[in-house]
Amino acid sequence: MRKQWVRLHDVHGVVRWTRRFLDAAQVPDAHVIQMNTPPLPSTPPPSSSGNLSPVVESPRTTHQSSIDCASPNDLLQKLHQAPTEDCHVIMWQPLDTTPANVTVLGSVVPPATASSLLEISKLPFYMKYAWFLHQVHDLVVPYDELHIKVKVMRDAIVQEAVENLLSYPPRALCAIVRYEFTGESAQDAGAVQREWCFLCYISGIITLGRYMLVSEGLLVEANGLFVVLNREDNSYFINPNSSHAWRHPNHMDHLKAFHAVGRFLGRSLLDGQVIPMHLSPVLLKAILGVPLTLDDVEGLDRTVHKGLLYLLDHDNAQDLALTFSVSETHGHNTVVEVELVENGHLRAVTDANKAEYVRLMVRYLVFGRVEAQLSALLQGVYDVVPPELLMPFDHKEFELILCGLAEVDVADWKANTVTSSNLDNSSPLQWFWEVVEAMSPVDRSRLLQFATGSSRVPVQGFKGLTSYDGEICRFTLKGVPYEGGAYPATHACYNRIDLPLYPTKDMMKEALTMLLLSDPTGFTIE
């Protein structure tokens, strides 16, 4: 539910969470997820000094910097020697004992800052988003002070993404990154970075560069990190079985992979890159530190949610033969019994204790079964972006920032397109938009990916398209002379299509159709 929870000052001037909608006779207990220790030193601001040389090469290239990894094997050895756990302990905190001016990492926001963030949260979304963009822009390390060049192999993009993300020192997490696919001719001005994100979603893992490639890879269920628990909205949640399901060619621990996923999400926020993923509202709320209740179980499993409500609303709970334990699958077919309390398998659920059972089940479903994974992911996100910057947003606004708009609005696309003079008021220009309007939603998204490197639209719409450096870069159609058999040429780094001046609409439609049949995730020409 949107806006169910808001931060407000109480009568003593303390910032508290307030529930705005009470539509049930029995109000469920609320909890927040927080770390109970101060965060590790955050990424220094761009003006701070560092020991890195101006150019940091990926471990896959030459090594000329203080990221001292002589070979990929050396890097992996260092990653494997690092402790799996960090110094934080993640907690399931009762809301009534937790002030709302405490971040997810457990740090207290000063009163003046908390008041300012509270006022920002009341602004319209477009104003809040403009404020957010200004704040993250200040985090980016100037290119001449530090930048990173990364060479990646397309068929190993997820593996390399995870390893690279974990290898960067704190300041490098906010440095400008340039990507190059080994054996491909594209020069990165942002499109290769966007595509990197996409490929990681399709192939099944995570990394930091081609946003489209990486995000696609990290959500594939076969990779084991995330799973679709709610088939009604196809949203992804942390896989409780990830320790057994995660597969990495170098046997990297699954918690390190979640730490890298978090850094990837934080980096996408920093770069203003949208990713083609739909996270569960429960996970979005957990990242933001928004209160969670029994109502949120519905977003994970509607059947279980109905069962818990039925248990609360009806007598004779003992007839259901429930105990304070739950079955959990480890590996492919090993079922273990997890106890919600000590000796829970021996304790029957009755009318007298069913409220306690429901509270413990909510904790287990939303938090307990993914506690370690969630801790690693949260730390990764906030390695890059300070948690205060996300405090003004609700979970739906956060999803918009992170994922952009799934639907391609042709009218908005057309209104925010720059055309060359030889296309002005021309038949080819009219035919192009007629062909695009007649496309299926899937084909429009594919055309957008060819043209920009991303299949999704920024939250501001097409007017928010950017180049690699975050600067506005409108979609451009450039008319070029038609030669027999010519196809449109895409320059995704600059959001541009070179459109041959076809003599007929049918020829243009055929050419665009053939373009969409090719692979949008390869850079072999431009």
Short mmCIF file of C-alpha atoms in Angstrom, two decimals:
data_model
loop_
_atom_site.label_atom_id
_atom_site.label_comp_id
_atom_site.label_asym_id
_atom_site.label_seq_id
_atom_site.Cartn_x
_atom_site.Cartn_y
_atom_site.Cartn_z
CA MET A 1 0.00 0.00 0.00
CA ARG A 2 1.32 3.43 -0.96
CA LYS A 3 1.93 6.01 1.78
CA GLN A 4 0.79 3.66 4.55
CA TRP A 5 3.77 4.78 6.63
CA VAL A 6 5.07 8.33 6.90
CA ARG A 7 7.61 10.02 9.13
CA LEU A 8 6.20 12.81 11.33
CA HIS A 9 7.30 14.79 14.37
CA ASP A 10 5.57 13.68 17.57
CA VAL A 11 4.54 16.07 20.36
CA HIS A 12 8.09 15.97 21.73
CA GLY A 13 9.65 16.85 18.38
CA VAL A 14 10.98 13.32 17.82
CA VAL A 15 10.64 11.91 14.30
CA ARG A 16 8.40 8.84 14.45
CA TRP A 17 6.80 6.50 11.96
CA THR A 18 3.04 7.01 11.71
CA ARG A 19 0.56 4.60 10.15
CA ARG A 20 -1.90 6.55 8.00
CA PHE A 21 -4.41 3.82 7.15
CA LEU A 22 -6.02 1.57 9.73
CA ASP A 23 -8.50 -0.55 7.79
CA ALA A 24 -8.48 -3.63 9.99
CA ALA A 25 -10.03 -4.34 13.35
CA GLN A 26 -6.79 -5.91 14.52
CA VAL A 27 -3.75 -3.73 13.82
CA PRO A 28 -0.70 -5.93 13.08
CA ASP A 29 2.58 -5.38 14.89
CA ALA A 30 5.13 -3.41 12.90
CA HIS A 31 8.90 -3.84 12.78
CA VAL A 32 11.80 -2.24 10.94
CA ILE A 33 15.01 -3.82 9.70
CA GLN A 34 18.17 -2.08 10.90
CA MET A 35 21.82 -2.70 11.63
CA ASN A 36 22.70 -2.36 15.29
CA THR A 37 26.24 -1.02 14.83
CA PRO A 38 27.60 2.09 13.12
CA PRO A 39 28.37 1.62 9.41
CA LEU A 40 31.82 1.11 8.03
CA PRO A 41 33.58 4.27 6.81
CA SER A 42 31.56 5.54 3.88
CA THR A 43 32.83 6.48 0.46
CA PRO A 44 34.81 9.72 0.77
CA PRO A 45 33.42 12.77 -1.00
CA PRO A 46 34.86 13.59 -4.41
CA SER A 47 37.14 16.26 -2.98
CA SER A 48 38.94 13.94 -0.60
CA SER A 49 42.38 12.68 -1.47
CA GLY A 50 43.16 9.09 -2.23
CA ASN A 51 46.08 6.84 -3.04
CA LEU A 52 44.76 5.61 -6.36
CA SER A 53 46.24 6.67 -9.65
CA PRO A 54 43.96 8.58 -12.06
CA VAL A 55 43.14 5.44 -14.05
CA VAL A 56 42.22 2.18 -12.36
CA GLU A 57 42.30 -0.82 -14.66
CA SER A 58 40.03 -3.80 -14.17
CA PRO A 59 41.73 -7.03 -13.06
CA ARG A 60 40.97 -8.21 -16.60
CA THR A 61 43.32 -5.61 -18.08
CA THR A 62 46.77 -4.26 -17.26
CA HIS A 63 47.27 -3.37 -13.62
CA GLN A 64 48.64 0.11 -13.09
CA SER A 65 46.92 1.14 -9.88
CA SER A 66 46.68 0.52 -6.18
CA ILE A 67 44.07 -2.15 -6.90
CA ASP A 68 46.87 -4.65 -6.70
CA CYS A 69 45.66 -7.80 -8.40
CA ALA A 70 48.32 -9.27 -10.63
CA SER A 71 45.92 -11.78 -12.14
CA PRO A 72 42.29 -12.87 -11.95
CA ASN A 73 43.33 -15.76 -9.72
CA ASP A 74 45.00 -13.35 -7.27
CA LEU A 75 41.80 -11.33 -7.12
CA LEU A 76 39.67 -14.39 -6.45
CA GLN A 77 42.06 -15.57 -3.75
CA LYS A 78 41.77 -12.23 -1.98
CA LEU A 79 37.99 -12.31 -2.24
CA HIS A 80 37.84 -15.83 -0.83
CA GLN A 81 40.16 -14.97 2.05
CA ALA A 82 38.01 -12.01 3.09
CA PRO A 83 35.52 -12.78 5.87
CA THR A 84 32.01 -13.55 4.72
CA GLU A 85 30.38 -11.60 7.52
CA ASP A 86 30.75 -7.89 8.05
CA CYS A 87 30.80 -6.12 11.39
CA HIS A 88 27.10 -5.35 11.27
CA VAL A 89 24.39 -7.37 12.95
CA ILE A 90 21.04 -6.94 11.27
CA MET A 91 18.06 -6.65 13.61
CA TRP A 92 14.28 -7.02 13.48
CA GLN A 93 13.33 -4.04 15.64
CA PRO A 94 9.89 -3.29 17.14
CA LEU A 95 8.64 -0.07 15.63
CA ASP A 96 7.44 1.46 18.89
CA THR A 97 11.00 1.48 20.28
CA THR A 98 12.72 2.70 17.11
CA PRO A 99 12.92 6.41 16.20
CA ALA A 100 12.39 7.16 12.52
CA ASN A 101 15.56 9.27 12.33
CA VAL A 102 17.74 6.15 12.44
CA THR A 103 18.96 4.88 9.07
CA VAL A 104 18.97 1.29 7.88
CA LEU A 105 22.65 1.11 8.83
CA GLY A 106 21.83 2.11 12.40
CA SER A 107 23.29 5.61 12.26
CA VAL A 108 21.33 8.46 13.84
CA VAL A 109 20.44 11.36 11.55
CA PRO A 110 21.02 14.72 13.30
CA PRO A 111 17.77 16.55 14.19
CA ALA A 112 18.31 19.38 11.71
CA THR A 113 19.03 16.96 8.86
CA ALA A 114 16.08 14.77 9.84
CA SER A 115 13.76 17.79 9.74
CA SER A 116 15.06 18.75 6.30
CA LEU A 117 14.56 15.22 4.98
CA LEU A 118 11.07 15.21 6.43
CA GLU A 119 10.20 18.37 4.52
CA ILE A 120 11.70 16.95 1.32
CA SER A 121 9.55 13.82 1.71
CA LYS A 122 6.43 16.00 1.49
CA LEU A 123 7.40 17.42 -1.91
CA PRO A 124 5.96 16.14 -5.21
CA PHE A 125 7.92 13.23 -6.62
CA TYR A 126 9.49 15.18 -9.48
CA MET A 127 10.94 17.69 -7.01
CA LYS A 128 12.22 14.97 -4.70
CA TYR A 129 13.82 13.22 -7.64
CA ALA A 130 15.51 16.43 -8.80
CA TRP A 131 16.91 16.84 -5.28
CA PHE A 132 18.14 13.22 -5.32
CA LEU A 133 19.90 13.66 -8.68
CA HIS A 134 21.68 16.74 -7.37
CA GLN A 135 22.84 14.88 -4.28
CA VAL A 136 24.19 11.81 -6.09
CA HIS A 137 25.91 14.01 -8.68
CA ASP A 138 28.05 15.39 -5.87
CA LEU A 139 29.13 11.84 -4.95
CA VAL A 140 30.71 11.12 -8.34
CA VAL A 141 34.51 11.34 -8.36
CA PRO A 142 35.71 13.71 -11.13
CA TYR A 143 36.98 11.83 -14.18
CA ASP A 144 40.40 13.49 -14.11
CA GLU A 145 40.91 12.44 -10.48
CA LEU A 146 39.93 8.81 -10.90
CA HIS A 147 38.23 6.64 -13.48
CA ILE A 148 38.07 2.94 -14.17
CA LYS A 149 38.52 1.08 -17.44
CA VAL A 150 37.01 -2.39 -17.56
CA LYS A 151 37.36 -5.06 -20.22
CA VAL A 152 34.83 -7.86 -19.91
CA MET A 153 34.07 -11.03 -21.82
CA ARG A 154 30.44 -11.18 -22.88
CA ASP A 155 30.07 -14.88 -22.05
CA ALA A 156 31.43 -14.37 -18.51
CA ILE A 157 29.80 -11.05 -17.72
CA VAL A 158 28.02 -12.10 -14.54
CA GLN A 159 31.07 -13.79 -13.03
CA GLU A 160 33.30 -10.84 -13.86
CA ALA A 161 30.74 -8.33 -12.62
CA VAL A 162 30.59 -9.94 -9.20
CA GLU A 163 34.35 -10.11 -8.92
CA ASN A 164 34.93 -6.54 -10.11
CA LEU A 165 32.28 -5.07 -7.83
CA LEU A 166 33.83 -6.68 -4.79
CA SER A 167 37.37 -5.67 -5.75
CA TYR A 168 36.82 -1.89 -5.90
CA PRO A 169 38.11 0.16 -2.95
CA PRO A 170 35.55 2.57 -1.42
CA ARG A 171 36.38 5.65 -3.47
CA ALA A 172 36.37 3.72 -6.74
CA LEU A 173 32.73 2.77 -6.16
CA CYS A 174 31.82 6.35 -7.10
CA ALA A 175 34.30 6.70 -9.97
CA ILE A 176 33.26 6.92 -13.62
CA VAL A 177 33.54 3.53 -15.32
CA ARG A 178 34.25 2.80 -18.98
CA TYR A 179 33.47 -0.65 -20.36
CA GLU A 180 34.68 -2.57 -23.35
CA PHE A 181 33.58 -6.02 -24.45
CA THR A 182 36.56 -8.11 -25.48
CA GLY A 183 36.58 -8.57 -29.25
CA GLU A 184 33.85 -5.97 -29.95
CA SER A 185 34.35 -2.61 -31.55
CA ALA A 186 31.99 -0.41 -29.54
CA GLN A 187 33.50 2.45 -27.57
CA ASP A 188 31.65 3.12 -24.35
CA ALA A 189 29.89 6.45 -23.99
CA GLY A 190 27.23 4.91 -21.79
CA ALA A 191 25.49 2.35 -24.00
CA VAL A 192 27.91 -0.48 -23.25
CA GLN A 193 27.44 0.37 -19.57
CA ARG A 194 23.65 0.19 -19.94
CA GLU A 195 23.90 -3.06 -21.88
CA TRP A 196 26.23 -4.57 -19.28
CA CYS A 197 23.39 -4.17 -16.83
CA PHE A 198 20.94 -5.91 -19.19
CA LEU A 199 23.11 -8.93 -20.01
CA CYS A 200 23.68 -9.75 -16.36
CA TYR A 201 19.93 -10.18 -16.04
CA ILE A 202 19.59 -12.49 -19.04
CA SER A 203 22.57 -14.68 -18.40
CA GLY A 204 21.92 -14.96 -14.71
CA ILE A 205 24.29 -13.10 -12.30
CA ILE A 206 25.62 -9.68 -11.45
CA THR A 207 28.30 -7.10 -12.21
CA LEU A 208 28.95 -3.39 -12.66
CA GLY A 209 29.10 -1.96 -16.13
CA ARG A 210 26.62 -3.06 -18.69
CA TYR A 211 23.60 -2.34 -16.57
CA MET A 212 21.05 -4.07 -18.75
CA LEU A 213 23.27 -7.12 -19.10
CA VAL A 214 24.10 -7.48 -15.44
CA SER A 215 20.66 -6.95 -13.97
CA GLU A 216 19.12 -9.46 -16.36
CA GLY A 217 21.71 -12.00 -15.29
CA LEU A 218 21.39 -11.53 -11.57
CA LEU A 219 17.64 -12.14 -11.50
CA VAL A 220 17.50 -15.37 -13.47
CA GLU A 221 16.23 -17.96 -11.02
CA ALA A 222 18.71 -20.52 -12.31
CA ASN A 223 21.53 -18.49 -10.77
CA GLY A 224 20.07 -19.06 -7.34
CA LEU A 225 20.26 -15.59 -5.78
CA PHE A 226 16.69 -14.47 -6.37
CA VAL A 227 13.40 -16.25 -6.86
CA VAL A 228 9.88 -15.29 -7.91
CA LEU A 229 7.77 -16.03 -4.83
CA ASN A 230 4.67 -14.14 -5.97
CA ARG A 231 3.65 -15.36 -9.42
CA GLU A 232 0.84 -12.82 -9.60
CA ASP A 233 3.16 -9.85 -10.03
CA ASN A 234 6.34 -11.80 -10.95
CA SER A 235 8.38 -9.85 -8.43
CA TYR A 236 11.73 -11.11 -7.22
CA PHE A 237 12.69 -11.75 -3.62
CA ILE A 238 15.86 -13.10 -2.06
CA ASN A 239 16.11 -16.86 -2.47
CA PRO A 240 16.04 -18.39 1.05
CA ASN A 241 17.87 -21.38 -0.44
CA SER A 242 20.63 -19.30 -2.05
CA SER A 243 23.45 -20.92 -0.07
CA HIS A 244 22.67 -24.16 -1.91
CA ALA A 245 21.30 -22.80 -5.19
CA TRP A 246 23.99 -20.21 -6.00
CA ARG A 247 26.56 -21.45 -8.47
CA HIS A 248 29.80 -19.63 -9.26
CA PRO A 249 32.63 -21.12 -11.32
CA ASN A 250 35.15 -20.16 -8.64
CA HIS A 251 32.95 -21.22 -5.72
CA MET A 252 32.42 -17.73 -4.38
CA ASP A 253 30.25 -17.59 -1.26
CA HIS A 254 26.65 -16.58 -1.91
CA LEU A 255 26.81 -13.77 0.66
CA LYS A 256 29.65 -12.14 -1.27
CA ALA A 257 27.44 -12.30 -4.35
CA PHE A 258 24.64 -10.51 -2.46
CA HIS A 259 27.12 -7.86 -1.33
CA ALA A 260 28.02 -7.35 -4.99
CA VAL A 261 24.33 -7.22 -5.95
CA GLY A 262 23.86 -4.46 -3.39
CA ARG A 263 26.80 -2.52 -4.80
CA PHE A 264 25.35 -2.97 -8.27
CA LEU A 265 22.01 -1.51 -7.17
CA GLY A 266 23.76 1.37 -5.43
CA ARG A 267 25.86 2.04 -8.48
CA SER A 268 22.80 2.07 -10.74
CA LEU A 269 21.29 4.75 -8.49
CA LEU A 270 24.50 6.74 -8.72
CA ASP A 271 24.66 6.47 -12.51
CA GLY A 272 20.97 7.16 -13.07
CA GLN A 273 20.66 3.88 -14.97
CA VAL A 274 17.35 2.02 -14.89
CA ILE A 275 17.39 -1.75 -14.72
CA PRO A 276 14.83 -4.25 -16.11
CA MET A 277 13.93 -5.89 -12.83
CA HIS A 278 10.85 -5.97 -10.63
CA LEU A 279 11.77 -6.41 -6.98
CA SER A 280 9.26 -7.48 -4.37
CA PRO A 281 7.70 -4.57 -2.44
CA VAL A 282 8.93 -6.30 0.72
CA LEU A 283 12.54 -6.11 -0.47
CA LEU A 284 12.15 -2.49 -1.56
CA LYS A 285 10.76 -1.60 1.87
CA ALA A 286 13.58 -3.47 3.59
CA ILE A 287 16.19 -1.50 1.62
CA LEU A 288 14.50 1.76 2.61
CA GLY A 289 13.94 0.77 6.24
CA VAL A 290 10.16 1.17 5.97
CA PRO A 291 8.08 -0.65 8.64
CA LEU A 292 6.91 -4.17 7.80
CA THR A 293 3.84 -6.01 9.08
CA LEU A 294 1.67 -9.07 8.51
CA ASP A 295 0.14 -7.20 5.55
CA ASP A 296 3.47 -7.46 3.71
CA VAL A 297 3.38 -11.26 3.73
CA GLU A 298 0.70 -10.97 1.04
CA GLY A 299 3.34 -9.59 -1.33
CA LEU A 300 5.38 -12.77 -0.90
CA ASP A 301 2.71 -15.46 -0.74
CA ARG A 302 -0.99 -14.64 -0.84
CA THR A 303 -2.00 -18.15 0.21
CA VAL A 304 0.16 -18.08 3.34
CA HIS A 305 -1.12 -14.59 4.15
CA LYS A 306 -4.73 -15.77 3.93
CA GLY A 307 -3.88 -18.74 6.12
CA LEU A 308 -2.40 -16.56 8.85
CA LEU A 309 -5.42 -14.24 8.76
CA TYR A 310 -7.74 -17.24 8.99
CA LEU A 311 -5.83 -18.51 12.01
CA LEU A 312 -6.24 -15.16 13.79
CA ASP A 313 -9.92 -14.79 12.96
CA HIS A 314 -11.15 -18.29 13.87
CA ASP A 315 -11.23 -20.39 17.01
CA ASN A 316 -9.94 -23.91 17.63
CA ALA A 317 -6.45 -23.29 16.27
CA GLN A 318 -5.33 -26.62 17.73
CA ASP A 319 -7.43 -28.42 15.12
CA LEU A 320 -4.96 -27.28 12.44
CA ALA A 321 -2.18 -29.35 14.08
CA LEU A 322 0.39 -26.56 13.72
CA THR A 323 3.58 -26.27 15.74
CA PHE A 324 6.06 -23.45 16.28
CA SER A 325 8.22 -24.73 13.45
CA VAL A 326 8.30 -24.55 9.66
CA SER A 327 9.66 -26.82 6.94
CA GLU A 328 12.42 -25.44 4.74
CA THR A 329 14.08 -26.88 1.65
CA HIS A 330 17.87 -27.03 1.56
CA GLY A 331 19.48 -27.96 -1.71
CA HIS A 332 17.27 -29.72 -4.24
CA ASN A 333 15.26 -32.10 -2.11
CA THR A 334 16.44 -31.97 1.50
CA VAL A 335 13.69 -30.77 3.84
CA VAL A 336 14.65 -29.53 7.29
CA GLU A 337 12.51 -28.29 10.15
CA VAL A 338 13.26 -24.76 11.34
CA GLU A 339 12.10 -23.92 14.85
CA LEU A 340 10.54 -20.52 15.47
CA VAL A 341 11.28 -20.89 19.20
CA GLU A 342 13.38 -23.35 21.17
CA ASN A 343 11.85 -26.82 20.86
CA GLY A 344 9.20 -25.28 18.64
CA HIS A 345 8.40 -28.61 16.99
CA LEU A 346 7.07 -29.77 20.37
CA ARG A 347 4.92 -26.70 21.00
CA ALA A 348 1.42 -26.79 19.52
CA VAL A 349 -0.34 -23.68 18.23
CA THR A 350 -3.48 -22.93 20.24
CA ASP A 351 -5.94 -20.08 20.54
CA ALA A 352 -3.94 -18.82 23.51
CA ASN A 353 -0.64 -18.52 21.63
CA LYS A 354 -1.66 -18.13 17.98
CA ALA A 355 -0.96 -14.37 17.97
CA GLU A 356 2.62 -15.11 19.04
CA TYR A 357 2.87 -17.77 16.33
CA VAL A 358 1.73 -15.33 13.65
CA ARG A 359 4.24 -12.70 14.82
CA LEU A 360 7.05 -15.25 14.62
CA MET A 361 5.90 -16.45 11.20
CA VAL A 362 5.90 -12.89 9.87
CA ARG A 363 9.43 -12.41 11.17
CA TYR A 364 10.54 -15.68 9.59
CA LEU A 365 8.90 -15.08 6.19
CA VAL A 366 9.93 -11.45 5.77
CA PHE A 367 13.27 -11.43 7.56
CA GLY A 368 14.52 -14.53 9.36
CA ARG A 369 14.96 -16.91 6.44
CA VAL A 370 16.94 -14.33 4.40
CA GLU A 371 18.64 -12.46 7.26
CA ALA A 372 22.25 -13.04 6.19
CA GLN A 373 21.58 -12.39 2.50
CA LEU A 374 19.66 -9.21 3.25
CA SER A 375 22.42 -7.93 5.52
CA ALA A 376 25.01 -8.38 2.75
CA LEU A 377 22.78 -6.75 0.14
CA LEU A 378 21.97 -3.72 2.32
CA GLN A 379 25.62 -3.16 3.11
CA GLY A 380 26.40 -3.27 -0.60
CA VAL A 381 23.75 -0.70 -1.52
CA TYR A 382 24.91 1.71 1.13
CA ASP A 383 28.59 1.22 0.31
CA VAL A 384 27.74 3.47 -2.64
CA VAL A 385 24.81 5.69 -1.67
CA PRO A 386 24.35 7.22 1.81
CA PRO A 387 21.09 5.90 3.33
CA GLU A 388 19.88 9.43 4.11
CA LEU A 389 19.44 10.11 0.39
CA LEU A 390 16.72 7.45 0.11
CA MET A 391 14.82 8.35 3.27
CA PRO A 392 12.39 10.81 1.58
CA PHE A 393 11.01 8.15 -0.80
CA ASP A 394 8.34 5.49 -0.38
CA HIS A 395 8.83 2.05 -1.90
CA LYS A 396 6.90 2.78 -5.11
CA GLU A 397 8.91 5.95 -5.72
CA PHE A 398 12.09 4.01 -5.06
CA GLU A 399 11.04 1.38 -7.59
CA LEU A 400 10.49 4.12 -10.18
CA ILE A 401 13.98 5.51 -9.59
CA LEU A 402 15.59 2.08 -9.73
CA CYS A 403 13.59 0.50 -12.55
CA GLY A 404 12.18 3.36 -14.58
CA LEU A 405 9.05 2.98 -16.70
CA ALA A 406 8.31 -0.38 -18.30
CA GLU A 407 5.86 1.00 -20.86
CA VAL A 408 7.24 2.85 -23.88
CA ASP A 409 5.02 5.88 -24.51
CA VAL A 410 5.34 6.62 -28.22
CA ALA A 411 3.83 10.10 -27.89
CA ASP A 412 6.41 11.01 -25.24
CA TRP A 413 9.18 9.45 -27.33
CA LYS A 414 8.13 11.45 -30.37
CA ALA A 415 7.78 14.70 -28.41
CA ASN A 416 11.33 14.41 -27.05
CA THR A 417 13.10 13.45 -30.27
CA VAL A 418 15.61 15.60 -32.13
CA THR A 419 15.58 15.18 -35.92
CA SER A 420 18.04 16.20 -38.60
CA SER A 421 16.94 18.91 -41.02
CA ASN A 422 16.49 16.50 -43.92
CA LEU A 423 13.83 14.63 -41.92
CA ASP A 424 11.75 17.67 -40.95
CA ASN A 425 8.18 17.30 -42.27
CA SER A 426 9.29 14.36 -44.43
CA SER A 427 7.47 11.17 -45.34
CA PRO A 428 10.24 8.92 -43.88
CA LEU A 429 9.85 10.62 -40.50
CA GLN A 430 6.08 10.14 -40.57
CA TRP A 431 6.48 6.51 -41.64
CA PHE A 432 8.98 5.83 -38.84
CA TRP A 433 6.56 6.89 -36.12
CA GLU A 434 3.67 5.07 -37.77
CA VAL A 435 5.72 1.87 -37.80
CA VAL A 436 6.75 2.35 -34.15
CA GLU A 437 3.15 3.00 -33.07
CA ALA A 438 2.06 -0.23 -34.78
CA MET A 439 4.72 -2.30 -33.00
CA SER A 440 3.95 -4.59 -30.10
CA PRO A 441 5.13 -3.40 -26.65
CA VAL A 442 7.92 -5.99 -26.77
CA ASP A 443 9.19 -4.78 -30.14
CA ARG A 444 9.10 -1.15 -28.99
CA SER A 445 11.24 -2.09 -26.02
CA ARG A 446 13.67 -3.91 -28.30
CA LEU A 447 13.93 -0.90 -30.60
CA LEU A 448 14.54 1.30 -27.58
CA GLN A 449 17.30 -1.03 -26.45
CA PHE A 450 18.95 -0.86 -29.87
CA ALA A 451 18.76 2.93 -29.82
CA THR A 452 19.77 3.64 -26.21
CA GLY A 453 21.24 0.45 -24.73
CA SER A 454 18.28 0.08 -22.33
CA SER A 455 14.82 -1.41 -22.85
CA ARG A 456 13.27 0.83 -20.19
CA VAL A 457 12.52 4.54 -20.03
CA PRO A 458 13.95 6.84 -17.31
CA VAL A 459 11.54 7.89 -14.59
CA GLN A 460 11.28 11.38 -16.13
CA GLY A 461 10.29 9.88 -19.47
CA PHE A 462 12.22 10.34 -22.70
CA LYS A 463 13.30 13.82 -21.72
CA GLY A 464 15.46 12.13 -19.08
CA LEU A 465 17.62 10.11 -21.50
CA THR A 466 21.29 10.62 -20.71
CA SER A 467 24.72 9.79 -22.06
CA TYR A 468 27.45 8.07 -20.01
CA ASP A 469 28.20 11.14 -17.90
CA GLY A 470 24.65 11.72 -16.72
CA GLU A 471 24.15 14.68 -19.04
CA ILE A 472 20.85 14.94 -20.89
CA CYS A 473 21.16 13.38 -24.35
CA ARG A 474 17.88 13.37 -26.27
CA PHE A 475 16.96 10.61 -28.67
CA THR A 476 17.99 11.62 -32.20
CA LEU A 477 16.87 10.55 -35.67
CA LYS A 478 19.37 11.39 -38.39
CA GLY A 479 18.32 10.97 -42.01
CA VAL A 480 20.99 9.40 -44.24
CA PRO A 481 20.92 8.67 -47.99
CA TYR A 482 19.28 5.38 -48.92
CA GLU A 483 21.37 2.75 -50.64
CA GLY A 484 19.94 -0.56 -51.74
CA GLY A 485 19.64 -3.03 -48.87
CA ALA A 486 20.65 -0.48 -46.22
CA TYR A 487 19.43 -0.93 -42.65
CA PRO A 488 19.14 1.67 -39.87
CA ALA A 489 22.37 2.10 -37.90
CA THR A 490 22.12 2.60 -34.15
CA HIS A 491 24.52 4.64 -32.02
CA ALA A 492 23.35 3.65 -28.54
CA CYS A 493 26.15 5.62 -26.88
CA TYR A 494 24.47 8.79 -28.13
CA ASN A 495 20.82 7.63 -28.25
CA ARG A 496 20.75 7.96 -32.03
CA ILE A 497 19.42 6.10 -35.05
CA ASP A 498 20.73 6.83 -38.54
CA LEU A 499 17.60 6.31 -40.63
CA PRO A 500 17.98 5.73 -44.38
CA LEU A 501 15.52 7.81 -46.42
CA TYR A 502 13.53 4.83 -47.69
CA PRO A 503 11.38 5.45 -50.78
CA THR A 504 8.37 3.58 -49.32
CA LYS A 505 6.88 2.87 -45.91
CA ASP A 506 6.90 -0.89 -46.57
CA MET A 507 10.65 -0.85 -47.14
CA MET A 508 11.19 1.04 -43.87
CA LYS A 509 8.95 -1.38 -41.97
CA GLU A 510 10.82 -4.36 -43.40
CA ALA A 511 14.19 -2.85 -42.47
CA LEU A 512 13.11 -2.09 -38.89
CA THR A 513 11.63 -5.59 -38.57
CA MET A 514 14.91 -7.15 -39.66
CA LEU A 515 16.77 -4.94 -37.20
CA LEU A 516 14.60 -6.21 -34.34
CA LEU A 517 15.32 -9.81 -35.32
CA SER A 518 19.04 -9.33 -34.68
CA ASP A 519 20.80 -9.37 -31.30
CA PRO A 520 20.38 -6.05 -29.47
CA THR A 521 23.12 -6.88 -26.96
CA GLY A 522 26.07 -6.92 -29.31
CA PHE A 523 28.22 -4.01 -30.49
CA THR A 524 29.76 -5.09 -33.76
CA ILE A 525 29.50 -1.91 -35.83
CA GLU A 526 29.13 1.21 -33.71
#
